[in-house]
């Protein structure tokens, strides 16, 4: 219980310090002189000095010296002495007698005594009496009384709790300021998410409450509240004010808040100071912070120190952090310790770790246990794992259950999964729903899928008005269209068919250099169409020998038209046997038009050779 002498406010600022044998400071000397003065006046019968001297001795812990002074002052009607006598008796283990003196002081108007009496009744389960006395204290402007009343009302779900919590915060109570900030913070999030009981999304009110919450966090943190400093740091970090965020994390961490030490570690790591980050993570991990233990594990794993990493992952598990088991499983999987990886994936998955459930399912699928994988994919997907929903779609598609697979893909696509959006787009194209297909392909292409960008470009390309084109393509269009931009995006990501198409569109604009660049890129990546078209371009530019090199590469990859071109080249050169051999190849490769033309050429060459 705090000593709350109504008249002895001087003594609320600190403790007297025992002499250490050194020369006393000015403050110590002044306090000693003040005590001596009150002692003389108390011995002369001054009631106020008796009360103040009793409070001073009580604060020092000299209960035997304080008690007779406080009893004497109380007998003379001093309410502050009655309150402090109650504090002394409470410390001695006589709560009922203490309550009697607090009641006397409270009736006489002591807000501190009313607060103490209210707490006494609450500890004994007498909430009506507790509320009465706490309300008396709070209404007199006592910060501790207002806070205790707010806490009691909040416990009962009384809407008036917020009013008194605010009153306590405004009167300087740091825990009240923190709790008020937390309440405003949660309400702001609920308003922005539309989960408030009154319904609807109210971002304007939510923003105002968030701003007010920040101010109360700031006030509580300035008064030394370490959790308020932690939350203030998080707000500032989210806003990008990293320097100030780091200062508050540091303040909180130095006061022993492990979560702040962990957050400071991440801030330092992101700034490139890994060594300092490790120091704070170590401090937090030693205080039982599982997240910091995981961070240390990851740091050592990156350095190749797998045994140390494993030790910290285990420490994270011991701290109750399921990520420890998941990370340990990943470590085992990287080392090829599949059985152990499965064990730790299972532990994390059974604890509700959705990514562990997905990873476990993937592992089971890799060893052919499809029936074992499916429920874990389902569990992870239900828990919100987008990857699991996509993987479940792959599983169903592999069984031929296309409708169920599509449902899974749609679920993952709605959550932003790029490859799932691609699969939905492809499915909608097959169904003929071009509008839905385009919508999903745009999402996937925007997410970085080269295949989606290519397919989207093809959809847009098909809508362009038909023009007569040469084999290479010639068009009056001189400006890049949207479809060409998507082709180029896919091409720059290494999509070979897109590269060929970009080359064709460049050739159509008459940009031979650009066309050749893209054809060559595709050909060197293994595209037979790229090699064939590059050959056509080179032949047109008069470089038939080099063209033949690319046609041969295309023909070897199964391109019938390239084989036919080679047959014609060798026939013109007079190398009839070689020409016949390529004609035979063209007949076999097709398509039908090529087979027919190559067959006629082959027969002509055969006749020429037999003549």
Coordinates of C-alpha atoms in Angstrom, one line a residue:
X1 CA 0.0 0.0 0.0
X2 CA 1.3 3.5 -0.8
X3 CA 1.7 6.0 2.0
X4 CA -0.7 8.7 1.0
X5 CA -0.5 11.3 3.7
X6 CA -2.9 14.2 2.8
X7 CA -0.6 16.8 4.2
X8 CA 2.7 15.1 3.8
X9 CA 2.9 15.3 0.0
X10 CA 6.6 15.9 0.2
X11 CA 7.2 12.3 1.0
X12 CA 5.5 11.0 -2.1
X13 CA 8.5 11.8 -4.2
X14 CA 11.0 9.2 -2.9
X15 CA 12.6 7.4 -0.1
X16 CA 15.2 8.5 2.4
X17 CA 18.5 7.0 1.7
X18 CA 20.5 5.4 4.5
X19 CA 23.9 7.0 5.1
X20 CA 26.8 5.2 3.5
X21 CA 29.5 7.0 5.5
X22 CA 30.0 9.5 2.7
X23 CA 29.4 13.2 3.0
X24 CA 25.6 13.8 2.7
X25 CA 24.3 15.5 -0.3
X26 CA 22.3 18.8 -0.1
X27 CA 19.0 17.0 -0.4
X28 CA 19.9 14.4 2.2
X29 CA 21.0 17.1 4.5
X30 CA 17.8 19.0 4.0
X31 CA 15.7 15.9 4.6
X32 CA 17.6 15.1 7.8
X33 CA 17.1 18.7 9.0
X34 CA 13.4 18.5 8.1
X35 CA 13.0 15.3 10.0
X36 CA 14.8 16.7 13.0
X37 CA 12.6 19.8 12.9
X38 CA 9.4 17.6 12.8
X39 CA 10.8 15.4 15.6
X40 CA 11.3 18.4 17.9
X41 CA 7.8 19.8 17.1
X42 CA 6.2 16.4 17.5
X43 CA 7.8 16.1 20.9
X44 CA 6.4 19.5 21.7
X45 CA 2.9 18.1 20.9
X46 CA 2.4 19.4 17.3
X47 CA -0.1 17.0 15.7
X48 CA 0.8 17.8 12.1
X49 CA 4.5 17.2 12.8
X50 CA 3.6 13.9 14.5
X51 CA 1.7 12.9 11.3
X52 CA 4.5 14.0 8.9
X53 CA 7.2 12.4 11.0
X54 CA 5.2 9.1 11.2
X55 CA 4.8 9.2 7.4
X56 CA 8.6 9.8 6.9
X57 CA 9.5 6.9 9.2
X58 CA 6.9 4.6 7.5
X59 CA 8.4 5.4 4.1
X60 CA 11.8 4.6 5.4
X61 CA 10.5 1.2 6.6
X62 CA 10.9 2.0 10.3
X63 CA 7.5 0.6 11.4
X64 CA 8.3 0.6 15.1
X65 CA 9.3 4.2 15.1
X66 CA 6.4 5.3 12.9
X67 CA 3.5 3.6 14.7
X68 CA 3.5 5.6 18.0
X69 CA 3.7 8.9 16.1
X70 CA 0.8 7.9 13.8
X71 CA -1.3 6.6 16.6
X72 CA -0.8 9.8 18.6
X73 CA -1.7 12.0 15.5
X74 CA -4.7 9.8 14.7
X75 CA -5.9 10.1 18.3
X76 CA -5.7 13.9 17.8
X77 CA -8.0 13.6 14.7
X78 CA -5.4 13.8 11.9
X79 CA -7.0 11.9 8.9
X80 CA -3.7 11.5 7.1
X81 CA -2.2 9.8 10.1
X82 CA -5.3 7.5 10.3
X83 CA -4.7 6.5 6.6
X84 CA -1.0 5.9 7.1
X85 CA -1.7 4.0 10.3
X86 CA -3.9 1.7 8.2
X87 CA -1.0 1.3 5.7
X88 CA 1.3 0.4 8.6
X89 CA -1.0 -2.1 10.1
X90 CA -1.7 -3.7 6.7
X91 CA 2.1 -4.1 6.3
X92 CA 2.3 -5.7 9.7
X93 CA -0.4 -8.2 8.7
X94 CA -3.5 -6.8 10.5
X95 CA -5.8 -6.1 7.5
X96 CA -9.0 -5.8 9.5
X97 CA -7.6 -3.3 12.0
X98 CA -6.1 -1.4 9.0
X99 CA -9.5 -1.2 7.4
X100 CA -10.9 0.3 10.6
X101 CA -8.5 3.2 10.5
X102 CA -9.0 3.6 6.8
X103 CA -12.7 3.9 7.3
X104 CA -12.2 6.6 9.9
X105 CA -9.9 8.5 7.5
X106 CA -12.2 8.0 4.6
X107 CA -15.2 9.3 6.5
X108 CA -13.2 12.3 7.4
X109 CA -12.6 12.9 3.7
X110 CA -9.3 11.2 2.9
X111 CA -9.4 10.1 -0.8
X112 CA -6.3 7.9 -0.3
X113 CA -8.0 6.1 2.6
X114 CA -11.2 5.6 0.6
X115 CA -9.1 4.0 -2.2
X116 CA -7.3 1.7 0.3
X117 CA -10.6 0.7 1.9
X118 CA -12.1 0.0 -1.5
X119 CA -9.2 -2.2 -2.5
X120 CA -9.5 -4.0 0.9
X121 CA -13.2 -4.8 0.3
X122 CA -12.5 -6.0 -3.3
X123 CA -9.8 -8.3 -2.2
X124 CA -12.4 -9.9 0.1
X125 CA -15.0 -10.2 -2.6
X126 CA -17.4 -7.4 -1.3
X127 CA -17.8 -5.6 -4.6
X128 CA -20.7 -3.3 -3.6
X129 CA -18.6 -1.9 -0.6
X130 CA -15.5 -1.8 -2.8
X131 CA -17.4 0.2 -5.5
X132 CA -18.8 2.6 -2.9
X133 CA -15.4 3.5 -1.4
X134 CA -13.6 3.6 -4.7
X135 CA -16.2 5.9 -6.1
X136 CA -15.8 8.2 -3.1
X137 CA -12.0 8.3 -3.8
X138 CA -12.4 8.7 -7.6
X139 CA -14.9 11.5 -7.2
X140 CA -12.4 13.4 -5.1
X141 CA -9.9 13.3 -7.9
X142 CA -7.7 10.5 -6.6
X143 CA -5.9 8.9 -9.6
X144 CA -5.5 5.5 -7.9
X145 CA -9.1 5.5 -6.8
X146 CA -10.3 6.3 -10.4
X147 CA -8.1 3.5 -11.8
X148 CA -9.2 0.9 -9.2
X149 CA -12.9 1.9 -9.8
X150 CA -12.4 1.6 -13.6
X151 CA -10.8 -1.8 -13.2
X152 CA -13.7 -3.0 -11.0
X153 CA -16.3 -1.7 -13.5
X154 CA -14.5 -3.1 -16.5
X155 CA -14.4 -6.5 -14.8
X156 CA -18.2 -6.4 -14.5
X157 CA -18.7 -5.1 -18.0
X158 CA -20.0 -1.7 -16.9
X159 CA -19.8 0.9 -19.7
X160 CA -18.8 3.6 -17.1
X161 CA -15.4 1.9 -16.8
X162 CA -14.1 3.9 -19.8
X163 CA -15.0 7.2 -18.2
X164 CA -13.1 6.4 -15.0
X165 CA -10.1 4.9 -16.9
X166 CA -9.8 8.1 -18.8
X167 CA -10.1 10.1 -15.6
X168 CA -7.3 8.2 -14.0
X169 CA -5.2 8.6 -17.1
X170 CA -5.8 12.3 -17.2
X171 CA -4.7 12.4 -13.6
X172 CA -1.4 10.9 -14.4
X173 CA -1.9 7.1 -13.8
X174 CA 0.4 5.4 -16.3
X175 CA -1.3 2.0 -16.2
X176 CA -4.7 3.7 -16.9
X177 CA -3.1 5.6 -19.8
X178 CA -1.8 2.3 -21.2
X179 CA -5.1 0.5 -20.8
X180 CA -7.1 3.4 -22.3
X181 CA -4.7 3.3 -25.2
X182 CA -5.1 -0.4 -25.7
X183 CA -8.9 0.0 -25.6
X184 CA -8.8 2.8 -28.2
X185 CA -6.4 0.8 -30.3
X186 CA -8.6 -2.3 -30.4
X187 CA -11.6 -0.2 -31.2
X188 CA -9.9 1.6 -34.0
X189 CA -8.9 -1.7 -35.6
X190 CA -12.4 -3.1 -35.2
X191 CA -13.9 0.0 -36.8
X192 CA -11.5 -0.2 -39.8
X193 CA -12.3 -3.9 -40.2
X194 CA -16.0 -3.4 -39.7
X195 CA -16.2 -5.8 -36.7
X196 CA -17.5 -3.3 -34.2
X197 CA -20.8 -4.3 -32.6
X198 CA -22.5 -1.2 -34.2
X199 CA -21.4 -2.6 -37.6
X200 CA -19.9 -1.1 -40.7
X201 CA -16.5 0.2 -41.6
X202 CA -15.7 3.6 -40.2
X203 CA -12.2 4.4 -41.2
X204 CA -12.4 8.1 -40.2
X205 CA -13.5 7.4 -36.6
X206 CA -11.0 4.5 -36.5
X207 CA -8.2 6.8 -37.5
X208 CA -9.1 9.4 -34.9
X209 CA -9.2 6.7 -32.2
X210 CA -5.8 5.3 -33.4
X211 CA -4.3 8.8 -33.1
X212 CA -5.7 9.2 -29.6
X213 CA -4.4 5.8 -28.6
X214 CA -1.0 6.8 -29.8
X215 CA -1.0 9.9 -27.6
X216 CA -2.0 7.8 -24.5
X217 CA 0.7 5.2 -25.3
X218 CA 3.2 8.1 -25.5
X219 CA 2.1 9.5 -22.1
X220 CA 2.3 6.1 -20.5
X221 CA 5.7 5.4 -22.1
X222 CA 7.0 8.7 -21.0
X223 CA 6.1 7.7 -17.4
X224 CA 8.1 4.5 -17.7
X225 CA 5.5 2.0 -18.8
X226 CA 7.5 -0.6 -20.8
X227 CA 4.6 -2.2 -22.6
X228 CA 3.3 1.2 -23.7
X229 CA 6.8 2.0 -25.1
X230 CA 6.7 -1.4 -26.9
X231 CA 3.3 -0.5 -28.6
X232 CA 4.4 3.0 -29.3
X233 CA 7.5 1.6 -31.0
X234 CA 5.4 -0.7 -33.1
X235 CA 3.1 2.1 -34.3
X236 CA 6.1 4.3 -35.2
X237 CA 7.8 1.4 -37.0
X238 CA 4.7 0.7 -39.1
X239 CA 4.6 4.3 -40.0
X240 CA 8.2 4.2 -41.1
X241 CA 9.6 6.4 -38.3
X242 CA 12.3 3.8 -37.6
X243 CA 14.6 6.0 -35.6
X244 CA 12.0 7.0 -33.0
X245 CA 10.6 3.5 -33.0
X246 CA 14.1 2.2 -32.1
X247 CA 14.4 4.6 -29.2
X248 CA 11.1 3.4 -27.7
X249 CA 12.0 -0.2 -28.3
X250 CA 15.3 0.4 -26.6
X251 CA 13.6 2.1 -23.6
X252 CA 11.2 -0.8 -23.2
X253 CA 13.9 -3.4 -23.7
X254 CA 16.1 -1.8 -21.1
X255 CA 13.2 -2.0 -18.7
X256 CA 13.0 -5.8 -19.2
X257 CA 10.4 -6.1 -22.0
X258 CA 11.5 -9.1 -24.0
X259 CA 9.2 -8.4 -26.9
X260 CA 10.7 -5.0 -27.3
X261 CA 14.2 -6.5 -27.3
X262 CA 13.1 -8.9 -30.0
X263 CA 11.5 -6.1 -32.1
X264 CA 14.7 -3.9 -31.6
X265 CA 16.7 -6.9 -32.9
X266 CA 14.6 -7.1 -36.1
X267 CA 14.9 -3.3 -36.6
X268 CA 18.7 -3.5 -36.3
X269 CA 18.8 -6.5 -38.6
X270 CA 16.9 -4.7 -41.3
X271 CA 19.3 -1.8 -40.9
X272 CA 22.2 -4.2 -41.6
X273 CA 23.5 -4.4 -38.0
X274 CA 23.2 -8.2 -37.6
X275 CA 25.7 -8.3 -34.7
X276 CA 23.7 -5.8 -32.5
X277 CA 20.5 -7.6 -33.5
X278 CA 21.8 -10.9 -32.2
X279 CA 22.7 -9.2 -28.9
X280 CA 19.1 -8.1 -28.3
X281 CA 17.7 -11.3 -29.6
X282 CA 19.9 -13.2 -27.2
X283 CA 18.6 -11.0 -24.3
X284 CA 15.0 -11.5 -25.3
X285 CA 15.4 -15.3 -25.9
X286 CA 17.0 -15.7 -22.5
X287 CA 14.0 -14.0 -21.0
X288 CA 11.8 -16.6 -22.7
X289 CA 10.8 -14.9 -26.0
X290 CA 10.2 -17.6 -28.5
X291 CA 10.2 -15.3 -31.5
X292 CA 13.7 -14.0 -30.6
X293 CA 14.9 -17.6 -30.2
X294 CA 13.6 -18.4 -33.7
X295 CA 15.4 -15.3 -35.0
X296 CA 18.6 -16.5 -33.5
X297 CA 18.1 -20.0 -34.9
X298 CA 17.5 -18.5 -38.4
X299 CA 20.7 -16.3 -38.0
X300 CA 22.8 -19.3 -37.2
X301 CA 21.2 -21.4 -39.9
X302 CA 22.2 -18.8 -42.5
X303 CA 25.7 -18.9 -41.2
X304 CA 25.7 -22.7 -41.6
X305 CA 25.9 -23.3 -37.8
X306 CA 23.2 -25.9 -37.9
X307 CA 23.7 -27.3 -34.4
X308 CA 23.4 -23.9 -32.8
X309 CA 20.4 -23.1 -34.9
X310 CA 18.8 -26.3 -33.8
X311 CA 19.4 -25.5 -30.2
X312 CA 17.7 -22.1 -30.5
X313 CA 14.7 -23.6 -32.4
X314 CA 14.3 -26.0 -29.6
X315 CA 14.5 -23.1 -27.1
X316 CA 11.7 -21.5 -29.1
X317 CA 9.6 -24.6 -28.8
X318 CA 10.2 -24.7 -25.1
X319 CA 9.0 -21.1 -24.9
X320 CA 5.7 -22.2 -26.5
X321 CA 6.4 -20.9 -30.0
X322 CA 5.2 -23.4 -32.6
X323 CA 7.4 -21.7 -35.2
X324 CA 10.3 -23.4 -33.5
X325 CA 9.1 -26.8 -34.5
X326 CA 8.3 -25.6 -38.0
X327 CA 11.7 -24.1 -38.4
X328 CA 13.4 -27.1 -37.0
X329 CA 11.5 -29.2 -39.5
X330 CA 12.7 -27.0 -42.4
X331 CA 16.3 -27.4 -41.1
X332 CA 16.0 -31.1 -41.0
X333 CA 14.4 -31.2 -44.5
X334 CA 17.3 -29.1 -45.9
X335 CA 19.7 -31.7 -44.5
X336 CA 17.8 -34.6 -46.0
X337 CA 16.6 -35.8 -42.5
X338 CA 13.1 -36.5 -43.8
X339 CA 11.9 -38.6 -40.9
X340 CA 12.8 -36.0 -38.4
X341 CA 11.4 -33.2 -40.6
X342 CA 8.1 -35.1 -40.7
X343 CA 8.2 -35.5 -36.9
X344 CA 8.6 -31.7 -36.3
X345 CA 6.2 -30.7 -39.1
X346 CA 3.6 -33.0 -37.3
X347 CA 4.3 -31.4 -34.0
X348 CA 3.8 -27.9 -35.3
X349 CA 0.8 -28.9 -37.5
X350 CA -1.0 -30.6 -34.5
X351 CA -0.5 -27.3 -32.6
X352 CA -2.3 -25.4 -35.4
X353 CA 0.6 -24.1 -37.5
X354 CA -1.0 -23.9 -40.9
X355 CA 2.3 -23.7 -42.9
X356 CA 3.6 -26.7 -41.1
X357 CA 0.4 -28.6 -42.1
X358 CA 0.9 -27.6 -45.7
X359 CA 4.6 -28.6 -45.6
X360 CA 3.7 -31.9 -44.0
X361 CA 1.2 -32.6 -46.7
X362 CA 3.8 -31.8 -49.4
X363 CA 6.3 -34.1 -47.7
X364 CA 3.7 -36.9 -47.6
X365 CA 2.8 -36.3 -51.3
X366 CA 6.5 -36.6 -52.2
X367 CA 6.7 -40.0 -50.7
X368 CA 3.5 -41.1 -52.5
X369 CA 1.1 -40.9 -49.5
X370 CA -1.7 -39.0 -51.2
X371 CA -4.4 -40.1 -48.7
X372 CA -2.2 -38.9 -45.9
X373 CA -1.5 -35.5 -47.6
X374 CA -5.1 -34.6 -48.4
X375 CA -6.4 -34.0 -44.8
X376 CA -3.4 -31.9 -44.0
X377 CA -3.8 -29.8 -47.1
X378 CA -7.5 -29.3 -46.2
X379 CA -6.6 -28.4 -42.6
X380 CA -4.0 -25.9 -43.7
X381 CA -6.4 -24.4 -46.3
X382 CA -9.2 -24.1 -43.7
X383 CA -6.7 -22.3 -41.4
X384 CA -6.0 -19.7 -44.2
X385 CA -3.0 -21.1 -46.0
X386 CA -3.2 -19.9 -49.5
X387 CA -0.5 -22.3 -50.7
X388 CA -2.4 -25.2 -49.2
X389 CA -5.6 -24.3 -51.0
X390 CA -3.6 -24.2 -54.3
X391 CA -1.9 -27.5 -53.5
X392 CA -5.2 -29.0 -52.8
X393 CA -6.4 -27.9 -56.2
X394 CA -3.4 -29.6 -57.8
X395 CA -4.2 -32.8 -55.9
X396 CA -7.8 -32.8 -57.1
X397 CA -6.8 -31.9 -60.6
X398 CA -4.4 -34.9 -60.6
X399 CA -7.4 -37.1 -59.8
X400 CA -9.4 -35.7 -62.6
X401 CA -11.8 -33.9 -60.2
X402 CA -11.6 -30.6 -62.2
X403 CA -14.6 -28.9 -60.6
X404 CA -13.4 -29.5 -57.1
X405 CA -9.9 -28.4 -58.2
X406 CA -11.3 -25.2 -59.7
X407 CA -13.1 -24.4 -56.4
X408 CA -9.7 -24.7 -54.6
X409 CA -7.9 -22.6 -57.2
X410 CA -10.6 -19.9 -56.9
X411 CA -10.3 -19.8 -53.2
X412 CA -6.5 -19.4 -53.4
X413 CA -6.8 -16.9 -56.2
X414 CA -9.2 -14.8 -54.2
X415 CA -6.5 -14.6 -51.5
X416 CA -3.9 -13.4 -54.1
X417 CA -2.2 -16.6 -55.2
X418 CA -0.7 -15.9 -58.6
X419 CA -0.5 -19.4 -59.9
X420 CA -4.0 -20.2 -58.7
X421 CA -5.3 -17.1 -60.6
X422 CA -3.6 -18.5 -63.7
X423 CA -5.3 -21.9 -63.3
X424 CA -8.7 -20.2 -62.9
X425 CA -8.0 -18.1 -66.0
X426 CA -7.1 -21.1 -68.1
X427 CA -10.2 -23.0 -66.9
X428 CA -12.4 -20.0 -67.8
X429 CA -10.8 -19.8 -71.2
X430 CA -11.7 -23.5 -71.8
X431 CA -15.3 -22.8 -70.7
X432 CA -15.4 -19.8 -73.2
X433 CA -15.9 -17.2 -70.4
X434 CA -13.4 -14.8 -71.8
X435 CA -14.3 -11.9 -69.5
X436 CA -13.7 -14.0 -66.3
X437 CA -10.6 -15.5 -67.9
X438 CA -9.2 -12.0 -68.7
X439 CA -9.9 -10.8 -65.1
X440 CA -8.0 -13.7 -63.5
X441 CA -5.2 -13.6 -66.1
X442 CA -4.6 -10.0 -65.4
X443 CA -4.4 -10.7 -61.6
X444 CA -1.9 -13.5 -62.3
X445 CA 0.1 -11.5 -64.8
X446 CA 0.2 -8.5 -62.4
X447 CA 1.5 -10.9 -59.8
X448 CA 4.5 -11.9 -61.9
X449 CA 3.3 -15.0 -63.8
X450 CA 5.0 -15.1 -67.3
X451 CA 2.5 -17.7 -68.5
X452 CA -0.4 -15.5 -67.4
X453 CA 1.1 -12.5 -69.2
X454 CA 1.5 -14.6 -72.4
X455 CA -2.0 -16.0 -72.2
X456 CA -3.5 -12.5 -71.5
X457 CA -1.6 -11.1 -74.5
X458 CA -2.9 -13.9 -76.6
X459 CA -6.5 -13.1 -75.5
X460 CA -6.0 -9.5 -76.4
X461 CA -4.2 -10.3 -79.6
X462 CA -7.1 -12.4 -80.8
X463 CA -9.4 -9.4 -80.6
X464 CA -7.3 -7.3 -83.0
X465 CA -8.7 -6.9 -86.5
X466 CA -7.3 -9.4 -88.9
X467 CA -4.6 -8.2 -91.3
X468 CA -2.8 -10.0 -94.2
X469 CA 0.6 -11.0 -93.1
X470 CA 3.7 -12.7 -94.6
X471 CA 5.1 -15.7 -92.9
X472 CA 7.1 -13.3 -90.8
X473 CA 4.2 -11.0 -90.6
X474 CA 3.8 -7.5 -92.0
X475 CA 1.5 -5.0 -90.6
X476 CA 0.7 -1.3 -90.9
X477 CA 0.7 -1.0 -87.1
X478 CA 3.6 1.1 -85.9
X479 CA 2.6 1.6 -82.2
X480 CA 2.9 -1.1 -79.5
X481 CA -0.5 -2.3 -78.4
X482 CA -1.4 -3.6 -74.9
X483 CA -1.1 -7.1 -76.1
X484 CA 2.4 -6.5 -77.3
X485 CA 3.3 -5.0 -73.9
X486 CA 2.1 -8.1 -72.1
X487 CA 4.0 -10.3 -74.6
X488 CA 7.1 -8.3 -73.9
X489 CA 6.6 -8.6 -70.1
X490 CA 6.4 -12.4 -70.5
X491 CA 9.3 -12.4 -72.9
X492 CA 11.6 -10.5 -70.5
X493 CA 10.7 -13.1 -67.8
X494 CA 12.0 -15.8 -70.2
X495 CA 8.8 -17.1 -71.7
X496 CA 10.0 -18.6 -75.0
X497 CA 6.7 -18.5 -76.9
X498 CA 6.3 -14.9 -75.9
X499 CA 9.8 -14.1 -77.1
X500 CA 8.9 -15.6 -80.5
X501 CA 5.7 -13.6 -80.6
X502 CA 7.4 -10.3 -79.7
X503 CA 9.9 -11.1 -82.5
X504 CA 7.1 -11.6 -84.9
X505 CA 5.4 -8.3 -83.9
X506 CA 8.7 -6.5 -84.2
X507 CA 9.2 -7.9 -87.7
X508 CA 5.6 -6.8 -88.6
X509 CA 6.7 -3.3 -87.7
X510 CA 9.8 -3.6 -89.9
X511 CA 12.2 -3.6 -86.9
X512 CA 14.4 -6.5 -88.1
X513 CA 17.1 -5.9 -85.4
X514 CA 14.6 -6.2 -82.6
X515 CA 12.9 -9.2 -84.2
X516 CA 16.3 -11.0 -84.6
X517 CA 17.2 -10.3 -81.0
X518 CA 14.0 -11.9 -79.6
X519 CA 14.2 -14.8 -82.1
X520 CA 17.8 -15.5 -81.1
X521 CA 16.9 -15.2 -77.4
X522 CA 14.1 -17.8 -77.8
X523 CA 16.2 -20.1 -80.0
X524 CA 19.1 -20.1 -77.6
X525 CA 16.7 -21.0 -74.8
X526 CA 15.5 -24.0 -76.8
X527 CA 12.6 -22.7 -78.8
X528 CA 12.3 -24.5 -82.2
X529 CA 9.9 -21.8 -83.5
X530 CA 12.4 -19.1 -82.5
X531 CA 15.2 -20.9 -84.3
X532 CA 13.0 -21.4 -87.4
X533 CA 11.9 -17.7 -87.6
X534 CA 15.5 -16.5 -87.0
X535 CA 16.5 -18.6 -90.0
X536 CA 13.8 -17.0 -92.1
X537 CA 14.9 -13.6 -91.1
X538 CA 18.5 -14.3 -91.8
X539 CA 17.7 -15.9 -95.2
X540 CA 15.7 -12.8 -96.1
X541 CA 18.7 -10.6 -95.2
X542 CA 20.9 -12.8 -97.4
X543 CA 22.6 -14.9 -94.8
X544 CA 21.3 -18.3 -95.9
X545 CA 24.3 -20.3 -94.5
X546 CA 23.7 -19.0 -91.0
X547 CA 20.0 -19.5 -91.6
X548 CA 20.6 -23.1 -92.3
X549 CA 22.4 -23.5 -89.0
X550 CA 19.3 -22.3 -87.1
X551 CA 16.9 -24.4 -89.3
X552 CA 19.0 -27.4 -88.5
X553 CA 18.6 -26.7 -84.8
X554 CA 14.9 -26.3 -85.3
X555 CA 14.5 -29.5 -87.4
X556 CA 16.5 -31.5 -84.8
X557 CA 13.9 -30.3 -82.3
X558 CA 11.1 -31.6 -84.5
X559 CA 10.2 -28.6 -86.6
X560 CA 8.8 -29.9 -90.0
X561 CA 9.0 -26.6 -91.8
X562 CA 12.6 -26.2 -90.9
X563 CA 13.4 -29.6 -92.2
X564 CA 11.6 -28.7 -95.5
X565 CA 13.6 -25.5 -95.7
X566 CA 16.9 -27.4 -95.3
X567 CA 15.8 -29.9 -98.0
X568 CA 15.3 -27.0 -100.4
X569 CA 18.6 -25.4 -99.4
X570 CA 20.6 -28.5 -100.1
X571 CA 18.7 -29.3 -103.3
X572 CA 19.6 -25.8 -104.6
X573 CA 23.2 -26.5 -103.7
X574 CA 23.1 -29.7 -105.6
X575 CA 23.6 -31.8 -102.5
X576 CA 20.7 -34.0 -103.5
X577 CA 21.3 -36.9 -101.1
X578 CA 21.4 -34.5 -98.1
X579 CA 18.3 -32.7 -99.5
X580 CA 16.5 -36.1 -99.8
X581 CA 17.4 -37.0 -96.2
X582 CA 15.9 -33.7 -94.9
X583 CA 12.8 -34.1 -97.1
X584 CA 12.3 -37.5 -95.6
X585 CA 12.5 -35.9 -92.2
X586 CA 10.0 -33.2 -93.1
X587 CA 7.6 -35.8 -94.4
X588 CA 7.8 -37.6 -91.0
X589 CA 7.4 -34.4 -88.9
X590 CA 4.6 -32.7 -90.8
X591 CA 2.2 -31.0 -90.5
X592 CA 0.0 -32.2 -93.4
X593 CA 0.8 -29.3 -95.7
X594 CA 4.6 -29.8 -95.1
X595 CA 4.3 -33.6 -95.5
X596 CA 2.7 -33.1 -98.9
X597 CA 5.2 -30.6 -100.2
X598 CA 8.2 -32.5 -98.7
X599 CA 6.9 -35.7 -100.3
X600 CA 6.8 -34.2 -103.8
X601 CA 10.3 -32.7 -103.2
X602 CA 11.6 -36.1 -102.0
X603 CA 10.2 -37.9 -105.0
X604 CA 11.7 -35.4 -107.4
X605 CA 15.1 -35.7 -105.7
X606 CA 14.9 -39.5 -105.8
X607 CA 14.2 -39.4 -109.5
X608 CA 17.1 -37.0 -110.1
X609 CA 19.5 -39.2 -108.1
X610 CA 18.4 -42.4 -110.0
X611 CA 18.7 -40.8 -113.4

